[in-house]
């Protein structure tokens, strides 16, 4: 071990003095005398054989070497604080960071978070929309909601929801295209999420389920990167999109979208819940996950 790390107490004093640019303010923060601060800084300078502060009128200014050390010491203490936070169980009140796909975040999660806040006003949820899976053990993320199942055996994981996939369109398209039979969809502008075939709910899958031959020459196609983009496309009055209940149920209930057929791909869209069971915020995580499951039940 670096022998200079023996002077951790001196570095704590140096950090306070560097932040305040004042020995007297550092003394107040540390509950010691100004003379004690001055002595500890001198001891540190002697051990390191470098000048860390120079006096300018009443202020103590960092030298070039002092500035370099101040940045390194500040980062080191921040890392220590983070380490302490990670190993100590936190109370129920506080921040909980949740990540989900952009579509799930904006279409389902965020519009309902007010309900959690009403029940638990001391829990402040930070919703992070991300297309990538973040490691909940080695990041600031507490809970991840991800499409499909993740290959991470180091965290708790369970299937949160399996949501059937079905076509939706606007009332305008429903009337204009006279969508009384599945065959009529062959005359529609089809909207599909990129990669939907990999999950088993592409238009090809739906046509096979409906027993209707897909006419590739009769259809116009558009692919979108998110479920929300597809929903927005059909909300504008153009085309028909394959989506799931959790993404579109509120719009169906309001009449903004129509589900023209009961033919649906099952189990459909699958979401997994992931979190670290050893997280210091486990009390918050448990409350959130129980609320989440209850809300999905409704």
CSV table of N, CA, C and O in Angstrom, one decimal, residues 202-260:
chain,number,residue,atom,x,y,z
A,202,UNK,N,-44.7,-10.4,-35.7
A,202,UNK,CA,-44.7,-9.5,-36.9
A,202,UNK,C,-46.0,-9.7,-37.6
A,202,UNK,O,-46.9,-10.5,-37.2
A,203,UNK,N,-46.2,-8.8,-38.6
A,203,UNK,CA,-47.4,-9.0,-39.4
A,203,UNK,C,-47.5,-10.4,-40.0
A,203,UNK,O,-48.6,-10.9,-40.2
A,204,UNK,N,-46.4,-10.9,-40.4
A,204,UNK,CA,-46.4,-12.3,-41.0
A,204,UNK,C,-47.0,-13.3,-40.0
A,204,UNK,O,-47.8,-14.1,-40.3
A,205,UNK,N,-46.5,-13.1,-38.7
A,205,UNK,CA,-47.0,-14.0,-37.7
A,205,UNK,C,-48.5,-13.8,-37.5
A,205,UNK,O,-49.3,-14.8,-37.3
A,206,UNK,N,-49.0,-12.6,-37.5
A,206,UNK,CA,-50.4,-12.3,-37.3
A,206,UNK,C,-51.3,-12.9,-38.4
A,206,UNK,O,-52.3,-13.5,-38.2
A,207,UNK,N,-50.8,-12.7,-39.7
A,207,UNK,CA,-51.6,-13.2,-40.9
A,207,UNK,C,-51.6,-14.7,-40.8
A,207,UNK,O,-52.7,-15.3,-41.1
A,208,UNK,N,-50.5,-15.4,-40.4
A,208,UNK,CA,-50.5,-16.8,-40.3
A,208,UNK,C,-51.6,-17.3,-39.2
A,208,UNK,O,-52.3,-18.3,-39.4
A,209,UNK,N,-51.6,-16.5,-38.1
A,209,UNK,CA,-52.6,-16.9,-37.0
A,209,UNK,C,-54.0,-16.7,-37.5
A,209,UNK,O,-54.9,-17.5,-37.2
A,210,UNK,N,-54.2,-15.6,-38.3
A,210,UNK,CA,-55.6,-15.3,-38.8
A,210,UNK,C,-56.0,-16.2,-39.9
A,210,UNK,O,-57.2,-16.2,-40.3
A,211,UNK,N,-55.0,-17.0,-40.5
A,211,UNK,CA,-55.3,-17.8,-41.6
A,211,UNK,C,-55.6,-17.1,-42.9
A,211,UNK,O,-56.4,-17.5,-43.7
A,212,UNK,N,-54.9,-15.9,-43.0
A,212,UNK,CA,-55.1,-15.1,-44.2
A,212,UNK,C,-53.8,-15.0,-44.9
A,212,UNK,O,-52.8,-14.7,-44.3
A,213,UNK,N,-53.8,-15.2,-46.2
A,213,UNK,CA,-52.5,-15.1,-47.0
A,213,UNK,C,-52.1,-13.6,-47.0
A,213,UNK,O,-52.9,-12.7,-47.3
A,214,UNK,N,-50.8,-13.4,-46.7
A,214,UNK,CA,-50.3,-12.0,-46.8
A,214,UNK,C,-49.9,-11.7,-48.2
A,214,UNK,O,-49.3,-12.4,-48.9
A,215,UNK,N,-50.5,-10.5,-48.6
A,215,UNK,CA,-50.2,-10.1,-50.0
A,215,UNK,C,-49.1,-9.0,-50.0
A,215,UNK,O,-49.4,-7.8,-49.8
A,216,UNK,N,-47.9,-9.4,-50.2
A,216,UNK,CA,-46.8,-8.4,-50.1
A,216,UNK,C,-46.9,-7.3,-51.1
A,216,UNK,O,-46.4,-6.2,-50.9
A,217,UNK,N,-47.5,-7.6,-52.3
A,217,UNK,CA,-47.6,-6.6,-53.3
A,217,UNK,C,-48.8,-5.6,-53.0
A,217,UNK,O,-48.8,-4.5,-53.5
A,218,UNK,N,-49.7,-6.0,-52.3
A,218,UNK,CA,-50.9,-5.2,-52.0
A,218,UNK,C,-50.7,-4.3,-50.8
A,218,UNK,O,-51.5,-3.4,-50.6
A,219,UNK,N,-49.6,-4.5,-50.0
A,219,UNK,CA,-49.4,-3.7,-48.8
A,219,UNK,C,-48.3,-2.7,-49.0
A,219,UNK,O,-47.3,-2.9,-49.7
A,220,UNK,N,-48.5,-1.5,-48.3
A,220,UNK,CA,-47.4,-0.6,-48.1
A,220,UNK,C,-46.9,-0.8,-46.7
A,220,UNK,O,-47.7,-1.0,-45.8
A,221,UNK,N,-45.6,-0.7,-46.5
A,221,UNK,CA,-45.0,-1.1,-45.2
A,221,UNK,C,-44.3,0.1,-44.6
A,221,UNK,O,-43.7,0.9,-45.4
A,222,UNK,N,-44.3,0.2,-43.3
A,222,UNK,CA,-43.4,1.2,-42.6
A,222,UNK,C,-42.9,0.5,-41.4
A,222,UNK,O,-43.7,-0.1,-40.6
A,223,UNK,N,-41.6,0.6,-41.1
A,223,UNK,CA,-41.0,0.1,-39.9
A,223,UNK,C,-40.6,1.2,-39.0
A,223,UNK,O,-40.1,2.2,-39.4
A,224,UNK,N,-40.8,1.0,-37.7
A,224,UNK,CA,-40.5,2.0,-36.7
A,224,UNK,C,-39.6,1.4,-35.6
A,224,UNK,O,-39.6,0.2,-35.4
A,225,UNK,N,-38.8,2.2,-34.9
A,225,UNK,CA,-37.9,1.7,-33.9
A,225,UNK,C,-38.5,1.5,-32.5
A,225,UNK,O,-38.0,0.7,-31.7
A,226,UNK,N,-39.6,2.2,-32.2
A,226,UNK,CA,-40.3,2.0,-30.9
A,226,UNK,C,-41.8,1.8,-31.1
A,226,UNK,O,-42.4,2.2,-32.1
A,227,UNK,N,-42.4,1.2,-30.1
A,227,UNK,CA,-43.8,1.0,-30.1
A,227,UNK,C,-44.6,2.3,-30.1
A,227,UNK,O,-45.6,2.4,-30.7
A,228,UNK,N,-44.0,3.2,-29.4
A,228,UNK,CA,-44.7,4.5,-29.3
A,228,UNK,C,-44.7,5.2,-30.7
A,228,UNK,O,-45.7,5.9,-31.0
A,229,UNK,N,-43.7,5.1,-31.5
A,229,UNK,CA,-43.7,5.7,-32.8
A,229,UNK,C,-44.8,5.0,-33.6
A,229,UNK,O,-45.5,5.7,-34.4
A,230,UNK,N,-45.0,3.7,-33.5
A,230,UNK,CA,-46.0,3.0,-34.3
A,230,UNK,C,-47.4,3.5,-33.9
A,230,UNK,O,-48.3,3.7,-34.7
A,231,UNK,N,-47.6,3.7,-32.6
A,231,UNK,CA,-48.9,4.2,-32.1
A,231,UNK,C,-49.2,5.6,-32.6
A,231,UNK,O,-50.3,5.9,-33.0
A,232,UNK,N,-48.1,6.4,-32.5
A,232,UNK,CA,-48.3,7.8,-33.0
A,232,UNK,C,-48.6,7.8,-34.5
A,232,UNK,O,-49.4,8.7,-35.0
A,233,UNK,N,-48.1,6.9,-35.2
A,233,UNK,CA,-48.3,6.8,-36.7
A,233,UNK,C,-49.8,6.5,-36.9
A,233,UNK,O,-50.4,7.2,-37.8
A,234,UNK,N,-50.4,5.5,-36.2
A,234,UNK,CA,-51.8,5.2,-36.5
A,234,UNK,C,-52.7,6.2,-35.9
A,234,UNK,O,-53.8,6.4,-36.3
A,235,UNK,N,-52.3,6.9,-34.8
A,235,UNK,CA,-53.1,7.9,-34.2
A,235,UNK,C,-53.4,9.1,-35.2
A,235,UNK,O,-54.4,9.8,-35.1
A,236,UNK,N,-52.4,9.3,-36.1
A,236,UNK,CA,-52.5,10.3,-37.1
A,236,UNK,C,-53.5,10.0,-38.2
A,236,UNK,O,-53.8,10.9,-39.0
A,237,UNK,N,-54.1,8.8,-38.2
A,237,UNK,CA,-55.1,8.4,-39.1
A,237,UNK,C,-54.5,7.7,-40.3
A,237,UNK,O,-55.2,7.6,-41.4
A,238,UNK,N,-53.4,7.1,-40.2
A,238,UNK,CA,-52.8,6.3,-41.3
A,238,UNK,C,-52.3,5.0,-40.8
A,238,UNK,O,-51.6,4.8,-39.8
A,239,UNK,N,-52.8,3.9,-41.5
A,239,UNK,CA,-52.2,2.6,-41.3
A,239,UNK,C,-52.8,1.9,-40.1
A,239,UNK,O,-53.7,2.4,-39.4
A,240,UNK,N,-52.2,0.7,-39.9
A,240,UNK,CA,-52.6,-0.2,-38.8
A,240,UNK,C,-51.4,-0.8,-38.2
A,240,UNK,O,-50.4,-1.1,-38.9
A,241,UNK,N,-51.4,-0.9,-36.9
A,241,UNK,CA,-50.1,-1.3,-36.2
A,241,UNK,C,-50.4,-2.4,-35.2
A,241,UNK,O,-51.4,-2.5,-34.6
A,242,UNK,N,-49.4,-3.3,-35.1
A,242,UNK,CA,-49.5,-4.4,-34.1
A,242,UNK,C,-48.8,-3.9,-32.8
A,242,UNK,O,-47.7,-3.5,-32.8
A,243,UNK,N,-49.6,-3.9,-31.8
A,243,UNK,CA,-49.1,-3.5,-30.5
A,243,UNK,C,-49.8,-4.3,-29.4
A,243,UNK,O,-50.4,-5.3,-29.7
A,244,UNK,N,-49.5,-4.0,-28.1
A,244,UNK,CA,-50.0,-4.8,-27.0
A,244,UNK,C,-50.9,-3.9,-26.1
A,244,UNK,O,-51.0,-2.7,-26.2
A,245,UNK,N,-51.6,-4.6,-25.2
A,245,UNK,CA,-52.6,-3.9,-24.3
A,245,UNK,C,-51.9,-2.8,-23.5
A,245,UNK,O,-52.5,-1.7,-23.3
A,246,UNK,N,-50.8,-3.1,-22.9
A,246,UNK,CA,-50.2,-2.1,-22.0
A,246,UNK,C,-49.7,-0.9,-22.7
A,246,UNK,O,-49.6,0.2,-22.1
A,247,UNK,N,-49.5,-1.0,-24.0
A,247,UNK,CA,-49.1,0.2,-24.8
A,247,UNK,C,-50.3,1.0,-25.3
A,247,UNK,O,-50.1,2.2,-25.6
A,248,UNK,N,-51.4,0.3,-25.5
A,248,UNK,CA,-52.5,1.0,-26.2
A,248,UNK,C,-53.9,1.0,-25.5
A,248,UNK,O,-54.8,1.6,-26.0
A,249,UNK,N,-54.0,0.3,-24.4
A,249,UNK,CA,-55.3,0.0,-23.8
A,249,UNK,C,-56.0,1.3,-23.4
A,249,UNK,O,-57.2,1.5,-23.7
A,250,UNK,N,-55.3,2.3,-22.9
A,250,UNK,CA,-56.0,3.6,-22.6
A,250,UNK,C,-56.5,4.3,-23.8
A,250,UNK,O,-57.6,4.9,-23.7
A,251,UNK,N,-55.8,4.2,-24.9
A,251,UNK,CA,-56.3,4.8,-26.2
A,251,UNK,C,-57.5,4.1,-26.8
A,251,UNK,O,-58.3,4.7,-27.4
A,252,UNK,N,-57.5,2.8,-26.6
A,252,UNK,CA,-58.7,2.0,-27.0
A,252,UNK,C,-59.9,2.3,-26.2
A,252,UNK,O,-61.0,2.5,-26.7
A,253,UNK,N,-59.7,2.4,-24.9
A,253,UNK,CA,-60.8,2.8,-24.0
A,253,UNK,C,-61.4,4.2,-24.2
A,253,UNK,O,-62.6,4.4,-24.1
A,254,UNK,N,-60.5,5.1,-24.6
A,254,UNK,CA,-60.9,6.5,-24.9
A,254,UNK,C,-61.5,6.6,-26.3
A,254,UNK,O,-62.2,7.6,-26.6
A,255,UNK,N,-61.4,5.6,-27.1
A,255,UNK,CA,-61.9,5.7,-28.5
A,255,UNK,C,-61.0,6.3,-29.5
A,255,UNK,O,-61.3,6.4,-30.7
A,256,UNK,N,-59.8,6.6,-29.1
A,256,UNK,CA,-58.8,7.2,-30.0
A,256,UNK,C,-58.3,6.1,-31.0
A,256,UNK,O,-57.9,6.5,-32.1
A,257,UNK,N,-58.2,4.9,-30.5
A,257,UNK,CA,-57.8,3.8,-31.4
A,257,UNK,C,-58.9,2.7,-31.3
A,257,UNK,O,-59.6,2.6,-30.3
A,258,UNK,N,-58.9,1.8,-32.3
A,258,UNK,CA,-59.9,0.7,-32.4
A,258,UNK,C,-59.1,-0.6,-32.5
A,258,UNK,O,-58.1,-0.6,-33.3
A,259,UNK,N,-59.5,-1.6,-31.8
A,259,UNK,CA,-59.0,-2.9,-32.0
A,259,UNK,C,-60.0,-3.7,-32.8
A,259,UNK,O,-61.1,-4.1,-32.4
A,260,UNK,N,-59.8,-3.8,-34.2
A,260,UNK,CA,-60.8,-4.3,-35.1
A,260,UNK,C,-61.1,-5.8,-35.0
A,260,UNK,O,-62.2,-6.2,-35.3
